[in-house]
PDB file of C-alpha atoms in Angstrom:
ATOM      1  CA  UNK A  12     -23.731 -65.278  -4.352  1.00  0.00           C
ATOM      2  CA  UNK A  13     -22.229 -64.550  -1.072  1.00  0.00           C
ATOM      3  CA  UNK A  14     -19.246 -63.070  -1.727  1.00  0.00           C
ATOM      4  CA  UNK A  15     -19.854 -59.152  -2.402  1.00  0.00           C
ATOM      5  CA  UNK A  16     -17.831 -57.326  -5.315  1.00  0.00           C
ATOM      6  CA  UNK A  17     -15.597 -54.715  -3.465  1.00  0.00           C
ATOM      7  CA  UNK A  18     -15.672 -51.175  -4.353  1.00  0.00           C
ATOM      8  CA  UNK A  19     -12.489 -49.777  -6.581  1.00  0.00           C
ATOM      9  CA  UNK A  20      -9.980 -48.189  -4.392  1.00  0.00           C
ATOM     10  CA  UNK A  21     -10.737 -44.746  -2.741  1.00  0.00           C
ATOM     11  CA  UNK A  22     -14.415 -45.050  -2.597  1.00  0.00           C
ATOM     12  CA  UNK A  23     -16.729 -46.251   0.531  1.00  0.00           C
ATOM     13  CA  UNK A  24     -20.078 -47.692   0.997  1.00  0.00           C
ATOM     14  CA  UNK A  25     -22.397 -46.540   3.679  1.00  0.00           C
ATOM     15  CA  UNK A  26     -26.139 -47.175   4.648  1.00  0.00           C
ATOM     16  CA  UNK A  27     -25.897 -44.493   7.033  1.00  0.00           C
ATOM     17  CA  UNK A  28     -28.691 -42.110   5.854  1.00  0.00           C
ATOM     18  CA  UNK A  29     -27.636 -38.677   7.788  1.00  0.00           C
ATOM     19  CA  UNK A  30     -24.543 -39.111   5.088  1.00  0.00           C
ATOM     20  CA  UNK A  31     -26.638 -38.759   1.514  1.00  0.00           C
ATOM     21  CA  UNK A  32     -26.707 -35.240   0.340  1.00  0.00           C
ATOM     22  CA  UNK A  33     -30.334 -35.096  -0.183  1.00  0.00           C
ATOM     23  CA  UNK A  34     -30.061 -32.002  -2.738  1.00  0.00           C
ATOM     24  CA  UNK A  35     -27.328 -33.917  -4.595  1.00  0.00           C
ATOM     25  CA  UNK A  36     -29.536 -36.952  -5.434  1.00  0.00           C
ATOM     26  CA  UNK A  37     -32.608 -34.982  -5.828  1.00  0.00           C
ATOM     27  CA  UNK A  38     -30.969 -33.182  -8.648  1.00  0.00           C
ATOM     28  CA  UNK A  39     -29.647 -36.480 -10.139  1.00  0.00           C
ATOM     29  CA  UNK A  40     -32.817 -38.363 -10.133  1.00  0.00           C
ATOM     30  CA  UNK A  41     -35.016 -35.411 -10.974  1.00  0.00           C
ATOM     31  CA  UNK A  42     -32.929 -34.373 -13.981  1.00  0.00           C
ATOM     32  CA  UNK A  43     -31.321 -37.238 -15.091  1.00  0.00           C
ATOM     33  CA  UNK A  44     -33.060 -40.704 -14.078  1.00  0.00           C
ATOM     34  CA  UNK A  45     -35.314 -41.817 -16.800  1.00  0.00           C
ATOM     35  CA  UNK A  46     -37.865 -43.186 -13.903  1.00  0.00           C
ATOM     36  CA  UNK A  47     -37.738 -40.192 -11.839  1.00  0.00           C
ATOM     37  CA  UNK A  48     -37.523 -37.022 -14.206  1.00  0.00           C
ATOM     38  CA  UNK A  49     -39.636 -33.817 -12.040  1.00  0.00           C
ATOM     39  CA  UNK A  50     -40.084 -35.841  -9.216  1.00  0.00           C
ATOM     40  CA  UNK A  51     -40.660 -33.174  -6.534  1.00  0.00           C
ATOM     41  CA  UNK A  52     -38.182 -32.712  -4.095  1.00  0.00           C
ATOM     42  CA  UNK A  53     -40.859 -33.215  -1.056  1.00  0.00           C
ATOM     43  CA  UNK A  54     -42.104 -36.663  -3.056  1.00  0.00           C
ATOM     44  CA  UNK A  55     -38.186 -37.832  -2.724  1.00  0.00           C
ATOM     45  CA  UNK A  56     -37.883 -37.080   0.736  1.00  0.00           C
ATOM     46  CA  UNK A  57     -40.755 -39.106   1.957  1.00  0.00           C
ATOM     47  CA  UNK A  58     -39.773 -41.676  -0.104  1.00  0.00           C
ATOM     48  CA  UNK A  59     -36.142 -41.612   1.416  1.00  0.00           C
ATOM     49  CA  UNK A  60     -37.618 -41.467   5.017  1.00  0.00           C
ATOM     50  CA  UNK A  61     -39.690 -44.796   4.263  1.00  0.00           C
ATOM     51  CA  UNK A  62     -36.721 -46.420   3.170  1.00  0.00           C
ATOM     52  CA  UNK A  63     -33.301 -47.930   3.805  1.00  0.00           C
ATOM     53  CA  UNK A  64     -30.782 -45.741   1.874  1.00  0.00           C
ATOM     54  CA  UNK A  65     -27.597 -46.277   0.543  1.00  0.00           C
ATOM     55  CA  UNK A  66     -24.355 -44.260  -0.609  1.00  0.00           C
ATOM     56  CA  UNK A  67     -21.209 -44.612  -2.424  1.00  0.00           C
ATOM     57  CA  UNK A  68     -18.802 -41.763  -1.292  1.00  0.00           C
ATOM     58  CA  UNK A  69     -14.904 -40.742  -2.466  1.00  0.00           C
ATOM     59  CA  UNK A  70     -13.295 -41.605   0.546  1.00  0.00           C
ATOM     60  CA  UNK A  71     -10.204 -38.218   0.370  1.00  0.00           C
ATOM     61  CA  UNK A  72     -13.426 -35.729  -0.013  1.00  0.00           C
ATOM     62  CA  UNK A  73     -16.893 -37.033   1.504  1.00  0.00           C
ATOM     63  CA  UNK A  74     -18.317 -36.254  -1.490  1.00  0.00           C
ATOM     64  CA  UNK A  75     -21.104 -38.680  -2.611  1.00  0.00           C
ATOM     65  CA  UNK A  76     -20.958 -40.903  -6.053  1.00  0.00           C
ATOM     66  CA  UNK A  77     -23.764 -43.197  -5.759  1.00  0.00           C
ATOM     67  CA  UNK A  78     -26.781 -43.495  -4.010  1.00  0.00           C
ATOM     68  CA  UNK A  79     -29.865 -46.182  -3.712  1.00  0.00           C
ATOM     69  CA  UNK A  80     -32.881 -46.948  -1.452  1.00  0.00           C
ATOM     70  CA  UNK A  81     -34.327 -50.338  -0.618  1.00  0.00           C
ATOM     71  CA  UNK A  82     -38.212 -50.469   0.731  1.00  0.00           C
ATOM     72  CA  UNK A  83     -38.792 -53.454   2.782  1.00  0.00           C
ATOM     73  CA  UNK A  84     -40.416 -55.299   5.584  1.00  0.00           C
ATOM     74  CA  UNK A  85     -36.840 -57.076   6.234  1.00  0.00           C
ATOM     75  CA  UNK A  86     -38.388 -60.483   6.576  1.00  0.00           C
ATOM     76  CA  UNK A  87     -40.017 -61.568   3.509  1.00  0.00           C
ATOM     77  CA  UNK A  88     -38.989 -58.610   0.550  1.00  0.00           C
ATOM     78  CA  UNK A  89     -37.294 -55.947  -0.863  1.00  0.00           C
ATOM     79  CA  UNK A  90     -37.848 -53.583  -3.652  1.00  0.00           C
ATOM     80  CA  UNK A  91     -34.350 -52.050  -4.977  1.00  0.00           C
ATOM     81  CA  UNK A  92     -35.130 -48.639  -6.276  1.00  0.00           C
ATOM     82  CA  UNK A  93     -33.550 -45.237  -7.290  1.00  0.00           C
ATOM     83  CA  UNK A  94     -29.675 -46.686  -8.152  1.00  0.00           C
ATOM     84  CA  UNK A  95     -28.191 -44.038  -9.424  1.00  0.00           C
ATOM     85  CA  UNK A  96     -24.324 -43.391 -10.649  1.00  0.00           C
ATOM     86  CA  UNK A  97     -22.784 -40.435 -10.882  1.00  0.00           C
ATOM     87  CA  UNK A  98     -21.700 -40.031 -14.476  1.00  0.00           C
ATOM     88  CA  UNK A  99     -18.207 -39.120 -13.622  1.00  0.00           C
ATOM     89  CA  UNK A 100     -17.604 -42.599 -11.935  1.00  0.00           C
ATOM     90  CA  UNK A 101     -19.616 -44.675 -14.382  1.00  0.00           C
ATOM     91  CA  UNK A 102     -17.307 -47.496 -15.776  1.00  0.00           C
ATOM     92  CA  UNK A 103     -15.176 -47.677 -12.937  1.00  0.00           C
ATOM     93  CA  UNK A 104     -17.066 -50.651 -11.274  1.00  0.00           C
ATOM     94  CA  UNK A 105     -18.485 -48.343  -8.914  1.00  0.00           C
ATOM     95  CA  UNK A 106     -21.967 -49.261  -9.865  1.00  0.00           C
ATOM     96  CA  UNK A 107     -21.719 -53.280  -9.882  1.00  0.00           C
ATOM     97  CA  UNK A 108     -19.754 -53.241  -6.525  1.00  0.00           C
ATOM     98  CA  UNK A 109     -22.553 -51.068  -5.143  1.00  0.00           C
ATOM     99  CA  UNK A 110     -25.490 -53.107  -5.565  1.00  0.00           C
ATOM    100  CA  UNK A 111     -23.354 -56.515  -4.598  1.00  0.00           C
ATOM    101  CA  UNK A 112     -22.751 -54.289  -1.296  1.00  0.00           C
ATOM    102  CA  UNK A 113     -26.346 -53.589  -0.699  1.00  0.00           C
ATOM    103  CA  UNK A 114     -27.428 -57.294  -1.842  1.00  0.00           C
ATOM    104  CA  UNK A 115     -24.974 -58.201   1.105  1.00  0.00           C
ATOM    105  CA  UNK A 116     -26.309 -55.773   3.626  1.00  0.00           C
ATOM    106  CA  UNK A 117     -29.438 -56.944   2.957  1.00  0.00           C
ATOM    107  CA  UNK A 118     -28.914 -60.716   3.450  1.00  0.00           C
ATOM    108  CA  UNK A 119     -29.200 -61.077   6.897  1.00  0.00           C
ATOM    109  CA  UNK A 120     -32.660 -60.237   7.025  1.00  0.00           C
ATOM    110  CA  UNK A 121     -33.456 -63.781   5.658  1.00  0.00           C
ATOM    111  CA  UNK A 122     -35.702 -62.068   2.846  1.00  0.00           C
ATOM    112  CA  UNK A 123     -37.079 -64.212   0.177  1.00  0.00           C
ATOM    113  CA  UNK A 124     -36.024 -61.798  -2.820  1.00  0.00           C
ATOM    114  CA  UNK A 125     -35.545 -58.527  -3.911  1.00  0.00           C
ATOM    115  CA  UNK A 126     -36.881 -57.174  -7.233  1.00  0.00           C
ATOM    116  CA  UNK A 127     -35.871 -54.217  -8.686  1.00  0.00           C
ATOM    117  CA  UNK A 128     -37.104 -52.786 -12.166  1.00  0.00           C
ATOM    118  CA  UNK A 129     -34.825 -51.629 -15.204  1.00  0.00           C
ATOM    119  CA  UNK A 130     -35.089 -50.261 -18.907  1.00  0.00           C
ATOM    120  CA  UNK A 131     -31.404 -50.620 -19.509  1.00  0.00           C
ATOM    121  CA  UNK A 132     -29.166 -52.098 -16.873  1.00  0.00           C
ATOM    122  CA  UNK A 133     -30.491 -55.708 -17.182  1.00  0.00           C
ATOM    123  CA  UNK A 134     -26.434 -57.111 -17.601  1.00  0.00           C
ATOM    124  CA  UNK A 135     -25.592 -55.188 -14.973  1.00  0.00           C
ATOM    125  CA  UNK A 136     -27.656 -56.713 -12.514  1.00  0.00           C
ATOM    126  CA  UNK A 137     -27.759 -60.118 -13.879  1.00  0.00           C
ATOM    127  CA  UNK A 138     -23.892 -60.525 -13.186  1.00  0.00           C
ATOM    128  CA  UNK A 139     -25.011 -59.989  -9.468  1.00  0.00           C
ATOM    129  CA  UNK A 140     -27.551 -63.313  -9.611  1.00  0.00           C
ATOM    130  CA  UNK A 141     -30.689 -60.996 -10.495  1.00  0.00           C
ATOM    131  CA  UNK A 142     -32.730 -62.839 -12.782  1.00  0.00           C
ATOM    132  CA  UNK A 143     -36.173 -62.017 -14.594  1.00  0.00           C
ATOM    133  CA  UNK A 144     -38.906 -63.051 -12.409  1.00  0.00           C
ATOM    134  CA  UNK A 145     -40.713 -66.342 -12.420  1.00  0.00           C
ATOM    135  CA  UNK A 146     -43.874 -66.359 -14.312  1.00  0.00           C
ATOM    136  CA  UNK A 147     -44.274 -62.866 -14.922  1.00  0.00           C
ATOM    137  CA  UNK A 148     -48.038 -63.173 -16.093  1.00  0.00           C
ATOM    138  CA  UNK A 149     -48.925 -63.892 -12.533  1.00  0.00           C
ATOM    139  CA  UNK A 150     -47.246 -60.470 -11.455  1.00  0.00           C
ATOM    140  CA  UNK A 151     -49.552 -57.006 -11.437  1.00  0.00           C
ATOM    141  CA  UNK A 152     -49.173 -53.626 -11.088  1.00  0.00           C
ATOM    142  CA  UNK A 153     -51.792 -50.735 -10.307  1.00  0.00           C
ATOM    143  CA  UNK A 154     -50.792 -47.269 -11.380  1.00  0.00           C
ATOM    144  CA  UNK A 155     -52.059 -43.997 -10.326  1.00  0.00           C
ATOM    145  CA  UNK A 156     -50.407 -42.343 -13.244  1.00  0.00           C
TER     146      UNK A 156
END
């Protein structure tokens, strides 16, 4: 997969962290994203500071309509996290195109893999070339929770 899907007309992609509407994104994640419910603002800001941040914006108003971040060493590995699309624009192809554009933004790093976890969007990510990990029995995780 080398061609990124295009965003629908009227939307623009950006990897400029300075454009991220931190209030809006924190509100989305802490109140509506099953994986981040109740996340404190300070933790979200720390996570953003240590990540590559992406957004999709309404081209006319500049309003942010989607957010995601990537934790990466920019050489071998990346973790795609906190992918969120405003409910008002879901179903328009924004999310699929957004993840495709993120993938293409990361391509020049020469990463070996991009990982993510999702409870409910496997089909969306599969359309972009993501698949279950090989040998899941080899993967382990530690949780402090």
